Short mmCIF file of C-alpha atoms and ligand atoms in Angstrom, two decimals:
data_model
loop_
_atom_site.label_atom_id
_atom_site.label_comp_id
_atom_site.label_asym_id
_atom_site.label_seq_id
_atom_site.Cartn_x
_atom_site.Cartn_y
_atom_site.Cartn_z
CA MET A 28 10.38 183.01 -1.51
CA ARG A 29 10.20 180.93 1.76
CA VAL A 30 6.95 181.03 3.48
CA TYR A 31 6.12 179.78 6.79
CA ILE A 32 2.58 178.50 8.21
CA SER A 33 2.05 178.22 11.63
CA ALA A 34 -1.58 176.30 12.24
CA ASP A 35 -3.99 176.22 15.35
CA ILE A 36 -7.64 174.29 15.26
CA GLU A 37 -9.77 177.29 17.56
CA GLY A 38 -9.72 179.63 14.58
CA ILE A 39 -10.68 177.28 11.57
CA GLY A 40 -14.13 177.39 10.04
CA CYS A 41 -17.06 175.59 11.28
CA VAL A 42 -14.82 174.66 14.90
CA VAL A 43 -16.47 176.22 17.62
CA ARG A 44 -16.40 174.39 21.31
CA SER A 45 -14.06 171.75 22.49
CA GLU A 46 -15.91 168.67 20.78
CA HIS A 47 -14.03 170.18 18.23
CA SER A 48 -10.35 170.65 19.59
CA SER A 49 -10.28 168.46 22.09
CA PRO A 50 -8.48 164.81 20.27
CA GLY A 51 -10.96 162.36 21.33
CA GLY A 52 -13.87 165.29 20.65
CA ARG A 53 -16.97 163.68 19.55
CA GLU A 54 -16.48 166.58 16.20
CA TYR A 55 -12.57 166.30 16.36
CA GLU A 56 -11.82 164.06 13.60
CA ARG A 57 -13.69 166.41 11.32
CA ALA A 58 -12.10 169.35 12.75
CA ARG A 59 -8.64 168.27 11.60
CA ARG A 60 -10.13 167.36 8.37
CA PHE A 61 -11.00 171.16 7.81
CA MET A 62 -7.86 172.90 9.30
CA THR A 63 -5.96 170.41 7.11
CA ALA A 64 -8.05 171.87 3.97
CA GLU A 65 -7.33 175.37 5.05
CA VAL A 66 -3.50 174.67 5.59
CA ASN A 67 -4.03 173.18 1.91
CA ALA A 68 -5.66 176.24 0.94
CA ALA A 69 -2.75 178.72 2.28
CA ALA A 70 -0.15 177.06 0.78
CA LEU A 71 -1.85 176.69 -2.82
CA GLY A 72 -1.83 180.26 -2.41
CA ALA A 73 1.32 180.81 -1.58
CA PHE A 74 3.11 178.27 -4.49
CA ALA A 75 0.94 180.50 -7.17
CA ALA A 76 2.93 183.11 -5.82
CA GLY A 77 5.83 182.13 -6.55
CA ALA A 78 6.79 180.39 -3.20
CA VAL A 79 9.48 177.65 -3.49
CA ASP A 80 9.20 176.61 0.43
CA VAL A 81 6.35 176.45 2.40
CA VAL A 82 6.93 174.59 5.73
CA VAL A 83 3.90 174.24 7.99
CA ALA A 84 4.36 173.92 11.73
CA ASP A 85 1.22 172.15 13.04
CA SER A 86 0.45 173.92 16.57
CA HIS A 87 -2.63 172.64 18.37
CA ASN A 88 -2.31 170.71 21.75
CA VAL A 89 0.70 168.08 20.97
CA GLY A 90 0.93 168.60 17.33
CA LEU A 91 -0.50 165.92 16.02
CA ASN A 92 -3.54 167.26 14.33
CA LEU A 93 -2.84 168.00 10.26
CA ILE A 94 -3.68 164.69 8.27
CA PRO A 95 -0.03 164.39 6.25
CA GLU A 96 -1.33 162.49 3.76
CA GLU A 97 -3.86 164.84 2.62
CA LEU A 98 -1.27 167.73 2.70
CA ASP A 99 0.43 169.20 -0.32
CA GLU A 100 2.98 167.43 -1.52
CA ARG A 101 5.29 170.27 -1.24
CA ILE A 102 4.83 171.61 2.08
CA ARG A 103 7.22 170.33 5.08
CA LEU A 104 5.69 169.66 7.79
CA ILE A 105 6.45 170.29 11.67
CA MET A 106 4.66 168.24 13.96
CA GLY A 107 4.66 166.34 17.56
CA SER A 108 5.97 168.10 20.39
CA PRO A 109 7.18 169.58 23.22
CA ARG A 110 8.77 172.37 20.69
CA PRO A 111 11.46 175.21 22.15
CA LEU A 112 9.70 177.63 20.00
CA ALA A 113 6.06 176.05 20.45
CA MET A 114 3.87 177.67 17.83
CA MET A 115 6.21 178.89 16.19
CA ASP A 116 8.93 176.17 15.76
CA GLY A 117 11.46 176.26 12.69
CA ILE A 118 10.63 180.43 12.56
CA ASP A 119 13.97 180.23 13.01
CA LEU A 120 15.29 178.75 9.97
CA GLY A 121 14.71 181.45 7.36
CA PHE A 122 11.82 182.88 5.79
CA ASP A 123 9.86 185.41 3.78
CA ALA A 124 6.87 185.64 5.71
CA ALA A 125 4.59 184.35 8.06
CA LEU A 126 1.03 183.61 7.88
CA PHE A 127 -1.10 182.05 10.58
CA ILE A 128 -4.08 179.84 9.52
CA GLY A 129 -6.94 178.90 12.60
CA TYR A 130 -5.74 181.62 14.92
CA HIS A 131 -8.16 182.87 17.72
CA GLY A 132 -8.29 185.76 20.17
CA ARG A 133 -6.80 185.54 23.70
CA ALA A 134 -8.15 185.12 26.81
CA GLY A 135 -11.00 187.13 27.74
CA THR A 136 -11.66 188.54 24.72
CA ALA A 137 -15.83 189.03 23.69
CA ASP A 138 -16.96 186.66 20.69
CA ALA A 139 -14.01 185.43 20.37
CA VAL A 140 -14.26 181.65 19.21
CA ILE A 141 -12.84 179.32 21.70
CA ALA A 142 -10.21 182.20 22.93
CA HIS A 143 -7.29 180.90 25.39
CA THR A 144 -4.08 182.00 25.22
CA PHE A 145 -2.21 178.50 25.44
CA THR A 146 -4.17 176.93 28.08
CA GLY A 147 -7.36 177.71 30.18
CA ARG A 148 -5.74 178.81 33.16
CA ILE A 149 -3.74 182.09 31.93
CA ALA A 150 -6.39 185.26 32.11
CA GLU A 151 -3.62 187.32 30.72
CA VAL A 152 0.00 188.00 29.50
CA ARG A 153 1.61 191.29 29.04
CA MET A 154 5.20 191.51 28.11
CA ASN A 155 6.15 195.20 28.10
CA ASP A 156 2.89 196.57 28.27
CA LEU A 157 1.69 195.42 25.65
CA VAL A 158 -0.97 192.53 26.29
CA ILE A 159 -0.63 189.91 23.87
CA GLY A 160 -2.47 186.53 23.47
CA GLU A 161 -1.08 183.30 20.95
CA ILE A 162 -1.25 185.69 17.57
CA GLY A 163 0.76 188.25 19.55
CA LEU A 164 3.24 185.75 20.82
CA SER A 165 3.62 183.86 17.70
CA ALA A 166 4.23 187.41 15.64
CA LEU A 167 6.53 188.45 18.46
CA LEU A 168 9.02 185.37 17.47
CA ALA A 169 8.55 186.08 13.79
CA GLY A 170 10.22 189.06 14.18
CA HIS A 171 12.80 188.02 16.76
CA TYR A 172 13.81 186.24 13.41
CA ASN A 173 12.98 189.48 11.01
CA ILE A 174 10.37 187.55 9.60
CA PRO A 175 7.02 189.37 9.08
CA VAL A 176 3.18 187.95 9.61
CA VAL A 177 1.54 189.21 6.39
CA PHE A 178 -1.57 186.90 6.52
CA MET A 179 -3.75 185.38 8.93
CA ALA A 180 -7.38 183.53 8.66
CA GLY A 181 -9.68 183.17 11.42
CA ASP A 182 -12.37 184.27 13.92
CA ASP A 183 -13.76 187.87 13.31
CA ALA A 184 -12.61 188.69 16.70
CA GLY A 185 -9.37 187.19 15.99
CA CYS A 186 -8.76 188.96 13.00
CA ARG A 187 -9.62 192.35 14.54
CA GLU A 188 -6.76 191.63 16.93
CA ALA A 189 -4.16 190.50 14.68
CA GLU A 190 -5.01 194.26 12.29
CA ALA A 191 -4.43 195.97 15.64
CA LEU A 192 -1.14 194.65 16.30
CA LEU A 193 0.23 194.17 13.28
CA PRO A 194 0.14 196.97 10.03
CA GLY A 195 -0.27 196.06 6.59
CA LEU A 196 -2.24 192.69 7.75
CA ALA A 197 -4.33 190.81 5.59
CA THR A 198 -7.09 188.77 7.13
CA VAL A 199 -9.85 186.35 6.23
CA SER A 200 -12.67 185.77 8.61
CA VAL A 201 -14.07 182.50 8.71
CA LYS A 202 -16.73 182.72 11.13
CA GLN A 203 -18.54 185.21 13.15
CA GLY A 204 -18.34 184.76 17.32
CA ILE A 205 -21.33 184.93 18.44
CA GLY A 206 -19.92 184.15 22.26
CA ALA A 207 -17.29 182.16 23.25
CA TYR A 208 -18.59 178.69 22.04
CA ALA A 209 -21.20 179.47 19.04
CA ALA A 210 -20.54 181.14 16.17
CA ILE A 211 -22.06 182.24 11.96
CA CYS A 212 -20.41 179.84 9.82
CA PRO A 213 -20.01 180.30 5.73
CA HIS A 214 -19.71 177.05 4.20
CA PRO A 215 -15.90 175.08 4.84
CA THR A 216 -15.16 175.46 0.81
CA VAL A 217 -16.30 179.18 0.73
CA CYS A 218 -13.81 179.77 3.63
CA ARG A 219 -11.11 177.70 1.40
CA GLU A 220 -11.39 179.68 -1.58
CA LYS A 221 -11.10 182.92 0.51
CA ILE A 222 -8.09 181.83 1.61
CA ARG A 223 -5.88 180.57 -1.27
CA THR A 224 -6.89 183.77 -2.85
CA ALA A 225 -5.81 185.87 -0.12
CA ALA A 226 -2.41 184.01 0.58
CA GLU A 227 -1.67 184.07 -2.94
CA GLN A 228 -2.73 188.33 -3.28
CA THR A 229 -1.17 188.99 -0.27
CA LEU A 230 2.00 187.73 -1.29
CA LEU A 231 2.76 188.71 -4.89
CA ARG A 232 1.30 192.44 -3.15
CA CYS A 233 4.40 191.55 -0.60
CA ARG A 234 7.09 190.63 -3.28
CA ARG A 235 5.63 193.68 -5.17
CA GLU A 236 5.35 196.69 -3.06
CA GLY A 237 7.94 194.89 -0.36
CA PHE A 238 7.01 192.64 3.09
CA PRO A 239 5.84 195.18 6.02
CA GLN A 240 7.74 195.45 9.48
CA PRO A 241 7.71 192.60 11.37
CA LEU A 242 6.58 193.06 14.77
CA THR A 243 9.71 193.38 17.21
CA MET A 244 10.49 193.98 21.01
CA ALA A 245 14.07 194.67 21.63
CA GLY A 246 15.76 194.85 24.61
CA PRO A 247 14.88 193.50 28.19
CA VAL A 248 11.07 192.15 28.40
CA THR A 249 9.07 192.33 31.86
CA LEU A 250 6.59 189.95 31.58
CA GLN A 251 3.60 189.38 33.96
CA MET A 252 1.14 186.52 33.73
CA ARG A 253 -2.82 186.23 35.60
CA PHE A 254 -3.74 183.08 35.94
CA THR A 255 -6.95 182.00 36.71
CA THR A 256 -6.63 181.03 39.89
CA ALA A 257 -4.08 181.19 43.21
CA SER A 258 -2.66 178.27 42.90
CA SER A 259 -0.82 178.22 39.30
CA VAL A 260 0.78 181.42 41.46
CA ASP A 261 1.84 178.91 44.23
CA ARG A 262 2.92 176.48 41.68
CA VAL A 263 5.19 178.34 39.24
CA LEU A 264 6.74 180.19 42.04
CA ARG A 265 9.51 177.17 42.34
CA MET A 266 10.48 178.34 38.80
CA PRO A 267 14.50 180.79 39.73
CA ARG A 268 13.25 184.65 39.33
CA VAL A 269 9.23 184.78 39.24
CA GLN A 270 8.31 187.04 41.33
CA ARG A 271 4.78 187.05 42.49
CA VAL A 272 2.90 190.09 42.27
CA SER A 273 -0.21 189.56 43.91
CA GLY A 274 -2.58 186.52 44.10
CA THR A 275 -2.58 185.71 40.86
CA ILE A 276 -0.48 187.27 39.21
CA ILE A 277 3.38 187.05 38.47
CA GLN A 278 5.95 188.84 37.15
CA TYR A 279 9.56 187.87 35.26
CA GLN A 280 12.16 189.93 34.66
CA ALA A 281 13.52 188.79 31.03
CA ALA A 282 16.56 189.89 29.13
CA ASP A 283 15.44 189.39 25.78
CA LEU A 284 12.18 188.03 23.82
CA PRO A 285 13.42 184.87 23.31
CA GLU A 286 14.27 184.10 27.50
CA ALA A 287 10.65 185.78 27.88
CA PHE A 288 8.64 183.48 25.65
CA ALA A 289 10.73 180.80 27.28
CA ALA A 290 9.70 181.56 30.69
CA PHE A 291 5.70 181.93 29.65
CA ASN A 292 6.22 178.60 27.83
CA THR A 293 7.54 176.52 30.87
CA MET A 294 5.20 178.59 33.28
CA ALA A 295 2.05 177.95 30.31
CA ASP A 296 3.37 173.70 30.85
CA LEU A 297 3.90 174.04 34.67
CA ILE A 298 0.68 174.88 35.83
CA GLU A 299 -0.82 171.76 33.51
CA LEU A 300 0.82 169.38 35.48
CA THR A 301 -1.86 169.17 37.84
CA PRO A 302 -5.04 167.53 37.33
CA PHE A 303 -6.86 169.79 40.41
CA ILE A 304 -6.69 173.69 39.73
ZN1 LIG B 27 -4.55 178.40 20.55
#
């Protein structure tokens, strides 16, 4: 069994504000140790369930958060950026299952800790009428390569979002949001133990009873993005085939999911290029 883990930082236990998630922030060094420990916990569970290969994608910011020498020695780490598939780069190498660690709710979700979708300048993302955030985008990319997401650890709201989107998914909530930048947090050791146990039991169950169906979106994809400002639309309109729907909304007609994601990923980068809004 080969297992892929995509790891973000905003959905890690005891991470609640930008002081944790921004490199250089007062609490960032602690947050990345917590992130490394939760990834290790998931990987230990996967190895205990019979995984022979665990690949981890460091998927926050520029991909330099996990502390390599503190990871389990059996893990292969995907780090750095830019990467064509962003948070899911390497998923095309062939895996039996994907796990999400440190994932979080999409932009605009109530009581979701540090909820956002790639950047604070994106208010909503739709693909063929499905409103999605990072959970949905990553699950669709995995699904394109026929790989199911079987487990996620993150905040309460993120877990609910993932469960609604992905039938058969197991989750571990590592904190309960009480607003966008505050949460009730169990002790980090408690979260890690829950993640290790749940990852192992979930993968053992999948091996015994079969893996769930991947989330897929076949055929053409209509991508709609709503930005927080009209100037973001002004900027992305320089991309071929981007159409303005309203002051803050664009539409892009893609032939398939990879093209829709590439367009999304390019626009997410493009609007971050300028310091003004
Ligand atoms: Zn994120």
